[in-house]
Amino acid sequence: RFWRLHKFQRQHMDPEHLTTNNTQYCNLMMKARNMTKGICKPVNTFIHEPKEIVDAVCQEANITCKNGQPNCHQSSLPLNLTHCRQTGASKYPNCQYRASYLTKQIIVACEGKVYVPVHFDAYV
Ligand code: C5P
């Protein structure tokens, strides 16, 4: 369980960077956050908000996750996001991504005694 929350932090949290129109953001970040090892992870969303804001999403009402589990939660407010999607020309190990800058509500799955996000389910 400990590793799952660290995995969420590694794959999805980036409070330091402001949402900008940087076409290299995904290429750099997907690599820096170890999502281009073995395969190019096809899609991944980064959240540009403080950890407290994202952790607090777990206090919203329960909703059903895509996999049918009941431990998902949707942010009441839209958050600043970068969605990374692998391009058609991308070929492992040269993983190439297109970045989309979005402000959307997020849905995360939460777990633990300290109930925090462990999985990014979707944005809506
Ligand atoms: O939706 P799917 O099960 O294909 O998602 C697989 C993984 O892709 C998720 O666990 C999540 O890490 C990532 N993802 C994401 N942002 C999305 C959809 C999926 O980061 N909007």
Short mmCIF file of C-alpha atoms and ligand atoms in Angstrom, two decimals:
data_model
loop_
_atom_site.label_atom_id
_atom_site.label_comp_id
_atom_site.label_asym_id
_atom_site.label_seq_id
_atom_site.Cartn_x
_atom_site.Cartn_y
_atom_site.Cartn_z
CA ARG A 1 0.00 0.00 0.00
CA PHE A 2 2.89 2.32 0.80
CA TRP A 3 4.35 1.82 -2.68
CA ARG A 4 1.01 2.57 -4.33
CA LEU A 5 0.79 6.05 -2.89
CA HIS A 6 4.39 6.69 -3.89
CA LYS A 7 3.56 5.47 -7.37
CA PHE A 8 0.66 7.94 -7.55
CA GLN A 9 2.97 10.78 -6.48
CA ARG A 10 5.56 9.78 -9.08
CA GLN A 11 3.14 9.27 -11.97
CA HIS A 12 0.61 12.03 -11.40
CA MET A 13 1.80 14.81 -9.09
CA ASP A 14 3.63 17.86 -10.40
CA PRO A 15 2.71 20.84 -8.22
CA GLU A 16 5.90 22.72 -9.14
CA HIS A 17 5.20 23.32 -12.81
CA LEU A 18 2.62 25.80 -13.95
CA THR A 19 0.46 24.80 -16.87
CA THR A 20 2.29 26.20 -19.88
CA ASN A 21 2.28 25.72 -23.60
CA ASN A 22 5.43 23.56 -23.54
CA THR A 23 5.33 20.91 -26.26
CA GLN A 24 8.31 19.08 -24.66
CA TYR A 25 6.67 18.79 -21.24
CA CYS A 26 5.32 15.28 -21.73
CA ASN A 27 8.43 13.95 -23.50
CA LEU A 28 10.59 15.15 -20.61
CA MET A 29 8.26 14.30 -17.74
CA MET A 30 7.18 10.83 -18.90
CA LYS A 31 10.87 9.91 -19.01
CA ALA A 32 11.84 11.72 -15.80
CA ARG A 33 9.04 9.95 -13.91
CA ASN A 34 10.02 6.48 -15.20
CA MET A 35 7.01 5.85 -17.41
CA THR A 36 9.09 5.01 -20.49
CA LYS A 37 10.87 1.93 -19.10
CA GLY A 38 9.99 -1.40 -20.77
CA ILE A 39 7.12 0.22 -22.67
CA CYS A 40 5.95 3.76 -23.41
CA LYS A 41 2.99 4.27 -21.02
CA PRO A 42 0.28 5.25 -23.55
CA VAL A 43 -1.60 7.93 -21.56
CA ASN A 44 -0.88 9.71 -18.31
CA THR A 45 -2.22 12.81 -16.56
CA PHE A 46 -0.11 15.14 -14.40
CA ILE A 47 -1.79 17.31 -11.75
CA HIS A 48 -0.41 20.82 -11.14
CA GLU A 49 -1.91 21.48 -7.73
CA PRO A 50 -0.60 21.28 -4.15
CA LYS A 51 -0.60 17.84 -2.52
CA GLU A 52 -3.13 19.00 0.11
CA ILE A 53 -5.66 19.87 -2.61
CA VAL A 54 -5.29 16.49 -4.30
CA ASP A 55 -5.30 14.51 -1.03
CA ALA A 56 -8.51 16.34 -0.05
CA VAL A 57 -10.33 14.85 -3.07
CA CYS A 58 -10.47 11.60 -1.05
CA GLN A 59 -12.88 13.37 1.35
CA GLU A 60 -15.48 13.87 -1.42
CA ALA A 61 -18.40 11.42 -1.73
CA ASN A 62 -17.64 7.89 -2.94
CA ILE A 63 -18.30 7.08 -6.58
CA THR A 64 -17.71 3.91 -8.60
CA CYS A 65 -14.33 3.58 -10.32
CA LYS A 66 -13.97 2.38 -13.94
CA ASN A 67 -13.05 -1.08 -12.58
CA GLY A 68 -16.26 -1.27 -10.52
CA GLN A 69 -14.66 -0.63 -7.12
CA PRO A 70 -16.48 1.88 -4.89
CA ASN A 71 -13.46 3.85 -3.60
CA CYS A 72 -13.29 6.62 -6.22
CA HIS A 73 -13.83 10.32 -5.52
CA GLN A 74 -14.35 13.31 -7.82
CA SER A 75 -12.90 16.76 -7.12
CA SER A 76 -15.60 19.37 -6.62
CA LEU A 77 -13.44 21.92 -8.44
CA PRO A 78 -11.59 21.77 -11.76
CA LEU A 79 -7.82 21.34 -11.33
CA ASN A 80 -4.90 22.26 -13.60
CA LEU A 81 -3.79 19.19 -15.53
CA THR A 82 -1.51 18.11 -18.34
CA HIS A 83 -2.69 15.07 -20.25
CA CYS A 84 0.06 13.18 -22.09
CA ARG A 85 -0.85 10.91 -24.99
CA GLN A 86 1.61 8.87 -27.00
CA THR A 87 1.85 9.96 -30.66
CA GLY A 88 1.32 7.56 -33.57
CA ALA A 89 4.97 7.97 -34.58
CA SER A 90 6.26 7.10 -31.08
CA LYS A 91 8.41 3.94 -31.04
CA TYR A 92 9.90 2.47 -27.88
CA PRO A 93 12.48 3.37 -26.58
CA ASN A 94 11.96 6.80 -28.20
CA CYS A 95 8.64 7.51 -26.51
CA GLN A 96 6.97 10.61 -27.96
CA TYR A 97 3.98 12.39 -26.47
CA ARG A 98 1.53 15.13 -27.24
CA ALA A 99 0.59 17.40 -24.33
CA SER A 100 -2.89 18.82 -23.67
CA TYR A 101 -3.35 21.46 -21.00
CA LEU A 102 -6.71 21.11 -19.30
CA THR A 103 -8.69 22.36 -16.33
CA LYS A 104 -10.99 19.48 -15.36
CA GLN A 105 -12.41 17.71 -12.35
CA ILE A 106 -10.41 14.59 -11.51
CA ILE A 107 -11.51 11.16 -10.32
CA VAL A 108 -9.03 9.29 -8.14
CA ALA A 109 -9.17 6.04 -6.18
CA CYS A 110 -8.15 6.32 -2.53
CA GLU A 111 -6.89 3.74 -0.04
CA GLY A 112 -5.31 3.40 3.35
CA LYS A 113 -5.59 4.27 7.02
CA VAL A 114 -4.39 7.71 5.98
CA TYR A 115 -6.91 7.79 3.12
CA VAL A 116 -5.03 9.23 0.12
CA PRO A 117 -5.02 8.86 -3.70
CA VAL A 118 -3.42 5.70 -5.08
CA HIS A 119 -4.81 5.64 -8.64
CA PHE A 120 -5.81 8.23 -11.27
CA ASP A 121 -9.08 7.03 -12.78
CA ALA A 122 -10.17 9.86 -15.12
CA TYR A 123 -10.92 13.52 -15.59
CA VAL A 124 -14.40 14.79 -16.44
O1 C5P B 1 -8.29 4.12 -18.29
P1 C5P B 1 -7.20 3.10 -18.30
O2 C5P B 1 -7.47 1.95 -17.37
O3 C5P B 1 -6.73 2.71 -19.65
O4 C5P B 1 -5.95 3.88 -17.65
C1 C5P B 1 -4.75 3.24 -17.38
C2 C5P B 1 -3.86 4.21 -16.60
O5 C5P B 1 -3.62 5.37 -17.39
C3 C5P B 1 -4.46 4.75 -15.33
O6 C5P B 1 -4.21 3.88 -14.25
C4 C5P B 1 -3.75 6.07 -15.16
O7 C5P B 1 -2.47 5.91 -14.56
C5 C5P B 1 -3.56 6.52 -16.59
N1 C5P B 1 -4.58 7.49 -17.00
C6 C5P B 1 -4.35 8.83 -16.74
N2 C5P B 1 -5.26 9.77 -17.15
C7 C5P B 1 -6.39 9.39 -17.78
C8 C5P B 1 -6.65 8.04 -18.04
C9 C5P B 1 -5.71 7.11 -17.65
O8 C5P B 1 -3.34 9.16 -16.14
N3 C5P B 1 -7.26 10.34 -18.17
#
